[in-house]
Amino acid sequence: LQSYLIQGSIERLAADLRERFFSHVLRLSHGTFDQRRTGEILALLTSDIPVLQHQLGAGLTQAISVPLT
């Protein structure tokens, strides 16, 4: 049950991060897209957020598993 709750929280956090990132991308100036390679900005969304999601999951699981002393 604990693992299920942690995973659900991490999924919601990742979804929120994706939504915020996408909203930010939509607000970028046109010049930003002239300075970046095609797909570079969206590649961050598809690569960095899953890595962050994995790290958060591992950290949260470990933090909750370790008893407070």
XYZ file of C-alpha atoms in Angstrom:
69
model
C 0.000 0.000 0.000
C 2.819 2.380 0.906
C 4.563 1.766 -2.420
C 1.291 2.340 -4.283
C 0.736 5.679 -2.529
C 4.302 6.801 -3.171
C 4.086 5.863 -6.849
C 0.781 7.701 -7.212
C 2.256 10.836 -5.669
C 5.276 10.670 -7.940
C 3.080 10.199 -11.012
C 1.013 13.261 -10.072
C 4.189 15.284 -9.494
C 5.612 14.221 -12.865
C 2.342 15.110 -14.604
C 2.421 18.520 -12.924
C 6.029 19.058 -14.013
C 5.174 18.129 -17.607
C 2.215 20.493 -17.614
C 4.262 23.357 -16.182
C 7.094 22.724 -18.626
C 4.730 22.652 -21.594
C 3.026 25.860 -20.429
C 6.441 27.477 -20.130
C 7.415 26.339 -23.640
C 4.246 27.907 -25.017
C 5.211 31.246 -23.452
C 8.749 31.292 -24.886
C 9.545 33.917 -27.485
C 9.896 32.971 -31.127
C 13.600 33.832 -30.904
C 14.128 31.024 -28.441
C 13.151 28.501 -31.086
C 15.524 30.124 -33.581
C 18.428 29.644 -31.160
C 17.735 25.962 -30.348
C 18.024 22.889 -32.528
C 14.790 21.310 -33.660
C 13.331 19.213 -30.897
C 15.951 20.151 -28.298
C 13.453 21.828 -25.993
C 10.893 19.049 -26.165
C 13.658 16.458 -25.778
C 14.114 17.836 -22.261
C 10.507 16.987 -21.560
C 10.850 13.424 -22.770
C 14.219 12.676 -21.172
C 14.820 14.811 -18.088
C 11.418 14.522 -16.423
C 11.408 10.691 -16.399
C 14.922 10.737 -14.879
C 13.753 13.189 -12.243
C 10.663 11.060 -11.644
C 12.842 7.985 -11.063
C 15.150 9.849 -8.674
C 12.226 11.258 -6.710
C 10.730 7.795 -6.431
C 13.946 6.279 -5.151
C 14.535 9.125 -2.710
C 10.993 9.186 -1.406
C 10.893 5.429 -0.972
C 14.163 5.477 0.936
C 13.121 8.439 3.081
C 9.873 6.776 4.099
C 11.470 3.364 4.597
C 14.098 4.654 7.025
C 12.561 4.918 10.490
C 12.779 8.291 12.139
C 15.215 8.348 15.031
